[in-house]
PDB file of C-alpha atoms in Angstrom:
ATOM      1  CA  UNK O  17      81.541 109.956 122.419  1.00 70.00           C
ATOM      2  CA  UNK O  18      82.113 109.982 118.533  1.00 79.00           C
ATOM      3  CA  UNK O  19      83.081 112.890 116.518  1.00 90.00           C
ATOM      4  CA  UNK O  20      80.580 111.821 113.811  1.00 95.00           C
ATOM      5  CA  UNK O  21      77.206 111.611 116.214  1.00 96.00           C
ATOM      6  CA  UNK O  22      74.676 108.613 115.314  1.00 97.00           C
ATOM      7  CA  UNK O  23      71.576 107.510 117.230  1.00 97.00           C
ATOM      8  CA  UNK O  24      72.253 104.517 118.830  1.00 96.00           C
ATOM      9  CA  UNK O  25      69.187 103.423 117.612  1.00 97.00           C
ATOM     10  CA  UNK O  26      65.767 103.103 115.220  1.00 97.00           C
ATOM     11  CA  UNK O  27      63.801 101.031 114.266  1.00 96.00           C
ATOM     12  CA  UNK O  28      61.155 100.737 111.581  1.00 96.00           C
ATOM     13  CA  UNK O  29      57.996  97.986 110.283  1.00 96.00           C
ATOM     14  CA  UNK O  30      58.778  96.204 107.110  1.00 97.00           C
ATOM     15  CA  UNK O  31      57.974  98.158 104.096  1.00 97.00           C
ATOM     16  CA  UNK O  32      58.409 101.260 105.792  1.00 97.00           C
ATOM     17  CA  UNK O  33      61.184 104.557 105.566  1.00 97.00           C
ATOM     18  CA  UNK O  34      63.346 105.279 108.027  1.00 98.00           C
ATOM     19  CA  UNK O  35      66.328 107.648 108.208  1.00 98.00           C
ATOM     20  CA  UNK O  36      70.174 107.242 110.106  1.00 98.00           C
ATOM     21  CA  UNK O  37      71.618 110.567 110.637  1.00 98.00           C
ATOM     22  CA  UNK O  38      75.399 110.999 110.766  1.00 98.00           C
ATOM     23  CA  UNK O  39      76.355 114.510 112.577  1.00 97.00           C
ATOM     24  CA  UNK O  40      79.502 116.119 112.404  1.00 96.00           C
ATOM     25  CA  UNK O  41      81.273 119.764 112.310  1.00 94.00           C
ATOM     26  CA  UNK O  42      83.216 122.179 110.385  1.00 93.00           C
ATOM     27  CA  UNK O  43      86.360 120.271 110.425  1.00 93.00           C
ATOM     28  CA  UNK O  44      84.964 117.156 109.147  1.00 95.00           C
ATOM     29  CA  UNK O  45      82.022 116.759 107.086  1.00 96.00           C
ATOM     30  CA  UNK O  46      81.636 120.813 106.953  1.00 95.00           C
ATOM     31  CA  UNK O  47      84.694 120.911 105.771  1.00 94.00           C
ATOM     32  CA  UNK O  48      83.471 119.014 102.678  1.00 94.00           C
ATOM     33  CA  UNK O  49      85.086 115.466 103.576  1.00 95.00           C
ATOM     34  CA  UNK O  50      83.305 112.816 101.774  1.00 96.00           C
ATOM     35  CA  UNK O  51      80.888 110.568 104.176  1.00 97.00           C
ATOM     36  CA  UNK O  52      80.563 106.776 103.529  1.00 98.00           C
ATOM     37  CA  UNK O  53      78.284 104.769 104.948  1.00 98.00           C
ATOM     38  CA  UNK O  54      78.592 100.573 106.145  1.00 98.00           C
ATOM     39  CA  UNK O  55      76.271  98.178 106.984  1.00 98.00           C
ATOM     40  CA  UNK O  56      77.324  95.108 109.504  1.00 98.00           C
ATOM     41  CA  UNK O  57      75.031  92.250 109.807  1.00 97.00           C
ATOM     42  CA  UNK O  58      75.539  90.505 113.265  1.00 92.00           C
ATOM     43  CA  UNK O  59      78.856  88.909 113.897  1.00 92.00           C
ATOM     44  CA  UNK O  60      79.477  89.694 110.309  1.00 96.00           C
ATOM     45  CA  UNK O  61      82.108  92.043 108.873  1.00 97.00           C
ATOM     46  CA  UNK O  62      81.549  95.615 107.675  1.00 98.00           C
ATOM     47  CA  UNK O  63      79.911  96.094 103.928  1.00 97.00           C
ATOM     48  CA  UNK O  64      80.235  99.544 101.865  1.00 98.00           C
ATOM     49  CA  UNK O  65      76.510 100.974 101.236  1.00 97.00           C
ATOM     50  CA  UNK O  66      77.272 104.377 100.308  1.00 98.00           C
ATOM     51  CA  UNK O  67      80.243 105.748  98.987  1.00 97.00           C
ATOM     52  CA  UNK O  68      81.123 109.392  98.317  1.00 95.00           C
ATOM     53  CA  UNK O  69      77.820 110.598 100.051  1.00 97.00           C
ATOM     54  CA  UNK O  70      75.160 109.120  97.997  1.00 97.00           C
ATOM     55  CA  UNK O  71      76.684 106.918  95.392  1.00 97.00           C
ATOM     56  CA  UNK O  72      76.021 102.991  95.498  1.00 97.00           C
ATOM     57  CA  UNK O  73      78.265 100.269  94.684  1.00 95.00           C
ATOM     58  CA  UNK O  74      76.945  97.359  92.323  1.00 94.00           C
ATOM     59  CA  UNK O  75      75.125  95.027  94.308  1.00 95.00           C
ATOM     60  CA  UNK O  76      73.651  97.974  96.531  1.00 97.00           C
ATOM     61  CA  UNK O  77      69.833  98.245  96.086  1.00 96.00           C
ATOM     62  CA  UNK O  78      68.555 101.540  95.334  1.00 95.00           C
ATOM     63  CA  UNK O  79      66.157 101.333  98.250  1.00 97.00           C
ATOM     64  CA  UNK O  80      69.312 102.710 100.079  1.00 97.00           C
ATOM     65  CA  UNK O  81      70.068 106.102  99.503  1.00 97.00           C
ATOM     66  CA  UNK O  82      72.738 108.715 101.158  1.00 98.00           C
ATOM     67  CA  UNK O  83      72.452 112.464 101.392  1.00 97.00           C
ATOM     68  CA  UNK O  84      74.472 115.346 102.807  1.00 97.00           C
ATOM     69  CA  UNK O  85      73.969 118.506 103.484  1.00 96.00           C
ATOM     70  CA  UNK O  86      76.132 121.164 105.520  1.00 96.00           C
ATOM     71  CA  UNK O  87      77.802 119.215 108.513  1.00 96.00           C
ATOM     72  CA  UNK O  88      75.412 116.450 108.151  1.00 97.00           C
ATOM     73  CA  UNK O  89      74.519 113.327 106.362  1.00 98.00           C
ATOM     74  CA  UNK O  90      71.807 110.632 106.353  1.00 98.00           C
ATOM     75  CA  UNK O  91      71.506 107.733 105.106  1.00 98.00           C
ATOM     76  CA  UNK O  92      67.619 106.841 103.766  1.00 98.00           C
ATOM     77  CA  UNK O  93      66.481 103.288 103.950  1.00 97.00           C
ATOM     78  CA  UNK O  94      63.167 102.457 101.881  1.00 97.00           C
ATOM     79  CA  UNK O  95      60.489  99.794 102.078  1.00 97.00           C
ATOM     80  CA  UNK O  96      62.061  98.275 105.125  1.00 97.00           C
ATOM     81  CA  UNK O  97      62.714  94.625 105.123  1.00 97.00           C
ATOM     82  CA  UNK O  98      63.945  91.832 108.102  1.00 96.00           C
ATOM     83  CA  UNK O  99      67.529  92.239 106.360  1.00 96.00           C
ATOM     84  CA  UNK O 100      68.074  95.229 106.843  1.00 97.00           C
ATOM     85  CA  UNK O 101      68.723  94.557 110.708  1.00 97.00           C
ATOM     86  CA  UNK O 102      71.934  95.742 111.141  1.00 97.00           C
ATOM     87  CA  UNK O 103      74.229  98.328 112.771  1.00 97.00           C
ATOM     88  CA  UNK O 104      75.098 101.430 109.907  1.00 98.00           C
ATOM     89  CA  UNK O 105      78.214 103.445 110.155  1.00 98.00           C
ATOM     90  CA  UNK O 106      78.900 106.918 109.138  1.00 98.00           C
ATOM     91  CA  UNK O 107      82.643 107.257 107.809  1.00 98.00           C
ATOM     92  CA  UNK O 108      84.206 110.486 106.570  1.00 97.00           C
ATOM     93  CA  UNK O 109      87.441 112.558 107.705  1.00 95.00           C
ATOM     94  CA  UNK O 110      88.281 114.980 110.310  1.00 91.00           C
ATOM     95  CA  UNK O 111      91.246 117.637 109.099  1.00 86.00           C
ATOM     96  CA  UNK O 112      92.473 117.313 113.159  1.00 82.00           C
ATOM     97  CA  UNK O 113      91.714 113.263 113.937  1.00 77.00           C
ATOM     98  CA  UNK O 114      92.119 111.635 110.776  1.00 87.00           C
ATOM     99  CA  UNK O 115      89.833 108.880 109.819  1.00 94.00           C
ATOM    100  CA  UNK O 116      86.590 109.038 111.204  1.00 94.00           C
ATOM    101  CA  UNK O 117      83.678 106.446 111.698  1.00 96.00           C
ATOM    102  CA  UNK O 118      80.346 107.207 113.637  1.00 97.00           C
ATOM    103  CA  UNK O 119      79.380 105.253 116.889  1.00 96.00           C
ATOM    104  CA  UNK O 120      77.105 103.405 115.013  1.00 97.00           C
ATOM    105  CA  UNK O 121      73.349 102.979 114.658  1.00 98.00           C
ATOM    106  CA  UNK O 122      71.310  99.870 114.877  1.00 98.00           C
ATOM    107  CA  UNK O 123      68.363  99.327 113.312  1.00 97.00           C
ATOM    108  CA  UNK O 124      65.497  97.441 114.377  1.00 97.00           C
ATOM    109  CA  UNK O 125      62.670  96.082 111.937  1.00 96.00           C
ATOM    110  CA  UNK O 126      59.750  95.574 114.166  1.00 93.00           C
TER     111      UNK O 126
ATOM    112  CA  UNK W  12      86.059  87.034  93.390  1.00 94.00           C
ATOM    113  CA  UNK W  13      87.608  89.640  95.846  1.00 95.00           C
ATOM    114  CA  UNK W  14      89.107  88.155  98.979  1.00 97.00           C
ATOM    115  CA  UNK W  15      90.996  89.675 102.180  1.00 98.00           C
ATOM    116  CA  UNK W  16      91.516  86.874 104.564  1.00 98.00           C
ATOM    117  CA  UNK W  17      93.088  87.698 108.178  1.00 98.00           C
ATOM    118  CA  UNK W  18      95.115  85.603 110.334  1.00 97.00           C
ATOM    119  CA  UNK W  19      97.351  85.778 113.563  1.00 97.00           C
ATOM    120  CA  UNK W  20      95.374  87.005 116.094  1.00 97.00           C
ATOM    121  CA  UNK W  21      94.892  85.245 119.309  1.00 97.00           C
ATOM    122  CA  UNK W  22      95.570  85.962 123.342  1.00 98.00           C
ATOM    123  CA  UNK W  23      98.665  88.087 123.926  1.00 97.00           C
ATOM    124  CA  UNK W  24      99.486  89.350 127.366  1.00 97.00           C
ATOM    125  CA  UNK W  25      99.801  93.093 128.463  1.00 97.00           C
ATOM    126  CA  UNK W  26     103.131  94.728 126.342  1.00 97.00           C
ATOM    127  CA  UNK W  27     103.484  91.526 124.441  1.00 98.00           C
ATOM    128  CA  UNK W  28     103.717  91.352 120.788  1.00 98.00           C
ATOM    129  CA  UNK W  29     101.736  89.718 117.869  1.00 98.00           C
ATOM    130  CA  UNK W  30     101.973  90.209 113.856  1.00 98.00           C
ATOM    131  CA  UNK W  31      98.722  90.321 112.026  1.00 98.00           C
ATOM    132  CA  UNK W  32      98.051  89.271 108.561  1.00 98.00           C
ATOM    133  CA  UNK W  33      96.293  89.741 105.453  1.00 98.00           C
ATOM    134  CA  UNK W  34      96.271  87.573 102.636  1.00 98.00           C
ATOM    135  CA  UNK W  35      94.491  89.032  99.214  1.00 98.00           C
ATOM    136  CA  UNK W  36      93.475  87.580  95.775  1.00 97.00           C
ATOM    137  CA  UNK W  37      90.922  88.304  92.944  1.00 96.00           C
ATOM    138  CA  UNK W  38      92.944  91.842  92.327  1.00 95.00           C
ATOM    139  CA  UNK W  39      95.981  93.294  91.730  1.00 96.00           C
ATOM    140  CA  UNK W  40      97.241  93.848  95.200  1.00 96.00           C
ATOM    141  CA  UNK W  41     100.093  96.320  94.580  1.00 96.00           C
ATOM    142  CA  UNK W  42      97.212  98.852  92.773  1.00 95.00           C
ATOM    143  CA  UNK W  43      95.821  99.173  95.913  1.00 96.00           C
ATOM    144  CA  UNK W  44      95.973 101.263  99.313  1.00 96.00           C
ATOM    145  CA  UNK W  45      95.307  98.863 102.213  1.00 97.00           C
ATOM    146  CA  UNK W  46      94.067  99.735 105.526  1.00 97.00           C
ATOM    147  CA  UNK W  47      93.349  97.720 108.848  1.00 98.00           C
ATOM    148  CA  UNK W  48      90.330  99.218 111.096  1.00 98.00           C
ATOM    149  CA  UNK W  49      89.591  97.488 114.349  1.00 98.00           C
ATOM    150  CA  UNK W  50      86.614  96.960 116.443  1.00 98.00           C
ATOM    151  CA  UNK W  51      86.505  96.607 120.371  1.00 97.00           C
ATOM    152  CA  UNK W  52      83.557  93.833 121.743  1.00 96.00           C
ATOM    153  CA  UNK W  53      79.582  95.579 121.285  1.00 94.00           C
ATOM    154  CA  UNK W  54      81.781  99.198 119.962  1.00 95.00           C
ATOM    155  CA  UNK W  55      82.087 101.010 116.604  1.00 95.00           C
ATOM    156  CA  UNK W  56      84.645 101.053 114.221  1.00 97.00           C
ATOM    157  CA  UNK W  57      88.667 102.645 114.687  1.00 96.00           C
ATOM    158  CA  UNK W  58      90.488 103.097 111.913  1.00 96.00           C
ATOM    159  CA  UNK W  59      94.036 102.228 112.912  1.00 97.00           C
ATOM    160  CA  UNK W  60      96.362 102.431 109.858  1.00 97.00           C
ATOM    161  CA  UNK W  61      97.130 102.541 106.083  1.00 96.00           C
ATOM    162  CA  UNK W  62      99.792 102.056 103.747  1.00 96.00           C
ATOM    163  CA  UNK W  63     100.195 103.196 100.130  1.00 95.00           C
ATOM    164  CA  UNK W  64     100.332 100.317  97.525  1.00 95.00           C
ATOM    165  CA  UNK W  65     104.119 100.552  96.671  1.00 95.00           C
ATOM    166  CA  UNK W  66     104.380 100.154 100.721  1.00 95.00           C
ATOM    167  CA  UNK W  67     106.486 103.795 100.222  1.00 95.00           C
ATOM    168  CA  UNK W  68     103.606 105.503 102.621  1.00 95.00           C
ATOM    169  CA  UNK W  69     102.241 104.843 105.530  1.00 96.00           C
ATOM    170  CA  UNK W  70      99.668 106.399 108.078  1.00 95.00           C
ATOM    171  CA  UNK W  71      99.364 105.432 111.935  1.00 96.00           C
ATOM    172  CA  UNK W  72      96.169 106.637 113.642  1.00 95.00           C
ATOM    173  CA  UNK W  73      97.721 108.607 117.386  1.00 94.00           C
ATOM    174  CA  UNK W  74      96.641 105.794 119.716  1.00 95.00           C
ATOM    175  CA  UNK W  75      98.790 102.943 117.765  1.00 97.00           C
ATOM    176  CA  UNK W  76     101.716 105.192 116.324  1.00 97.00           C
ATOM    177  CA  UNK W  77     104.893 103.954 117.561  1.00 97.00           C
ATOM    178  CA  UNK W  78     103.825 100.977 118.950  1.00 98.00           C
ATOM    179  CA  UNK W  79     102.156  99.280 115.461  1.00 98.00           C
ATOM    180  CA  UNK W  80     103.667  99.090 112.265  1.00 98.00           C
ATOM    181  CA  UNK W  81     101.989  98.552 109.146  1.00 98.00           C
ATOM    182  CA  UNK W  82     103.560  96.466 105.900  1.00 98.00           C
ATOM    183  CA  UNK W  83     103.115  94.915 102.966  1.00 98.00           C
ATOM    184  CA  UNK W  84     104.805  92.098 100.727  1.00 98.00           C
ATOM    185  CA  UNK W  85     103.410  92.838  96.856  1.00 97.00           C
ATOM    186  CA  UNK W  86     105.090  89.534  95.685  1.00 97.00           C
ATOM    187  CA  UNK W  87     102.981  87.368  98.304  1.00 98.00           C
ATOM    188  CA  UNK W  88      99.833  89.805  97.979  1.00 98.00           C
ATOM    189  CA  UNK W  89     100.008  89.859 102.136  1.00 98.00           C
ATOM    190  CA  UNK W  90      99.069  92.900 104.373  1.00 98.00           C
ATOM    191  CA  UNK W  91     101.024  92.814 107.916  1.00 98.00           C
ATOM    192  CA  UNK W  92     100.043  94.727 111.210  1.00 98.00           C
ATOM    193  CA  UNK W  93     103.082  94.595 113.779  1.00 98.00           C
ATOM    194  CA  UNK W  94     101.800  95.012 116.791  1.00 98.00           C
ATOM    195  CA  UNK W  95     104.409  95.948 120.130  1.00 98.00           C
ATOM    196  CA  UNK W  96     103.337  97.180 123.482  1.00 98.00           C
ATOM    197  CA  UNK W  97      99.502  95.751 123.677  1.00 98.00           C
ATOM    198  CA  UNK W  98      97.623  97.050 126.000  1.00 98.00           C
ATOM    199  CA  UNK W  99      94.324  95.743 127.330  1.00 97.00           C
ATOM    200  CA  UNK W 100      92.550  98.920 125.093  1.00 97.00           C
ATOM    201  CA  UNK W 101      94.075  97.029 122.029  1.00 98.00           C
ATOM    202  CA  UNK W 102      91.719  94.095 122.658  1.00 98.00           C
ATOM    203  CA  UNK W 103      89.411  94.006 119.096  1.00 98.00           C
ATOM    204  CA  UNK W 104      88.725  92.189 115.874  1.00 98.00           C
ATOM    205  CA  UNK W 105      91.007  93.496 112.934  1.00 98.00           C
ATOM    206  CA  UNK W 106      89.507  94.165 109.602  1.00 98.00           C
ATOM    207  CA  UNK W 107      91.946  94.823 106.917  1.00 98.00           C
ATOM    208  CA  UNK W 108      90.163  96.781 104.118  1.00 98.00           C
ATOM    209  CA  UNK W 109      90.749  97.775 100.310  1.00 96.00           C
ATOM    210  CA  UNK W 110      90.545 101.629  98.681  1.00 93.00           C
ATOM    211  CA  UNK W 111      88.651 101.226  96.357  1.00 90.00           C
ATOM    212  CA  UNK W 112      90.311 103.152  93.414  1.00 84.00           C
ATOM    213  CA  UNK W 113      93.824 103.779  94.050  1.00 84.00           C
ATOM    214  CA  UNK W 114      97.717 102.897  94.822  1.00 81.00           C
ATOM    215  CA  UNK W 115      98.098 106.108  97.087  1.00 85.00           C
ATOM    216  CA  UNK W 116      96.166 106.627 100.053  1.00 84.00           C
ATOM    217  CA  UNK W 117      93.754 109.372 100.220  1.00 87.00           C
ATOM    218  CA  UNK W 118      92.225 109.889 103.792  1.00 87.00           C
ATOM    219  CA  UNK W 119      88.363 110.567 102.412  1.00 90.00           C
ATOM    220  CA  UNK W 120      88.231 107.657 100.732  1.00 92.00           C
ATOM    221  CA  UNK W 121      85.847 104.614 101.928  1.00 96.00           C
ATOM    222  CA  UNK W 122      86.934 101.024 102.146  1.00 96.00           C
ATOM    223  CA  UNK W 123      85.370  99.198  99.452  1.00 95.00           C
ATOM    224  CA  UNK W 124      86.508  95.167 100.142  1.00 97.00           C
ATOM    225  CA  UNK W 125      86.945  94.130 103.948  1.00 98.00           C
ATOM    226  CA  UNK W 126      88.074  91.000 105.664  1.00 98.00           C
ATOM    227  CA  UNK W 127      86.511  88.835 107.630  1.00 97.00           C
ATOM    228  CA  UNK W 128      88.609  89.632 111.020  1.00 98.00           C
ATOM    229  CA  UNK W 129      90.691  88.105 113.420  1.00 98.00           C
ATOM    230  CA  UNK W 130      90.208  88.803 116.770  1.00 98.00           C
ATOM    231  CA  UNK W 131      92.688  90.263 119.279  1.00 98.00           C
ATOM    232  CA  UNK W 132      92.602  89.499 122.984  1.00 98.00           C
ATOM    233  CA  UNK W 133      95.035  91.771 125.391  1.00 98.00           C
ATOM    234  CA  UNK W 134      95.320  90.303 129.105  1.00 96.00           C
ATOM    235  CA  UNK W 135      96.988  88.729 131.789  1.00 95.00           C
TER     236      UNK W 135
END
């Protein structure tokens, strides 16, 4: 069981908006720890989405957006494509564990 | 372009040894924290350790300390993960992963540049 609690899954049809939430506590994203968020495409390494909450590295499109708010943070996919079939990781840091990732949520595009 | 290519791992037995590495290029390797994160077959992420850019600082998460040791060579732009006492829970692919703004290692920060992985097998 993860400090940072994900669904282990959702799912979503193409074009539409679904959200990944990333739950923590007051030692870790209460706290006011930054949260990241990854994507991993199958058998494929670990790509930065989010960083810093809800800013996007170049490359990112802006149909993916991150949000926080108290000791929790989402990450907002929009107009949902085949793609986008991945797992999504929460990252952020926990003043007692250290470095932090979420279990992980994989997303399903019907 | 941006590259982190890992190398080294294979099958190790139970308290045997094996040395990780990390070869970078398209940056300026000694600017730059380094980190290796793991990942155990269908589970999420660890993060395992770090070490400042200079190599002066390093960071062990609890389940590795004193058994891995993290290291860098800044004239070969190569990241090394010593690993001593494997144990079967060791068994993963290893990432090694950028910072993606400075030379000292700040625990909130993400991981902007990762590695393709080498996988890690622990058994008898």
């Amino acid at each position: 069981q993860s400090v940072l609690t994900q669904p282990p899954s959702v799912s979503g049809a193409p074009g539409q908006r679904v959200t990944i939430s990333c739950t923590g506590s007051s030692s870790n994203i209460g706290a006011g720890y930054d949260v990241h968020w990854y994507q991993q495409l199958p058998g494929t390494a670990p790509k930065l989405l989010i960083y810093g909450n809800s800013n996007r590295p170049s490359g990112v499109p802006d149909r993916f957006s991150g949000s926080k708010s108290g000791t929790s943070a989402s990450l907002a996919i929009s107009g949902l494509q085949a793609e986008d079939e991945a797992d999504y990781y929460c990252q952020s840091y926990d003043s007692s564990l250290s470095v932090l990732f979420g279990g992980g949520t994989k997303l399903t595009v019907l | 372009e941006v590259q982190l290519l890992e190398s080294g791992g294979g099958l190790v037995q139970p308290g045997g040894s094996l040395r990780l590495s990390c070869a970078a290029s398209g940056f300026t390797f000694s600017s730059y924290a380094m980190s290796w994160v793991r990942q155990a077959p269908g589970k999420g992420l660890e993060w395992v350790s770090a070490i400042s850019g200079s190599g002066g600082s390093t960071y062990y998460a609890d389940s590795v300390k004193g058994r891995f040791t993290i290291s860098r060579d800044n004239s070969k732009n190569t990241l090394y993960l010593q690993m001593n006492s494997l144990r079967a829970e060791d068994t993963a692919v290893y990432y090694c992963a950028k910072d993606p703004s400075s030379s000292s290692w700040y625990k909130e920060n993400a991981f902007d540049i990762w590695g393709q992985g080498t996988m890690v097998t622990v058994s008898s």
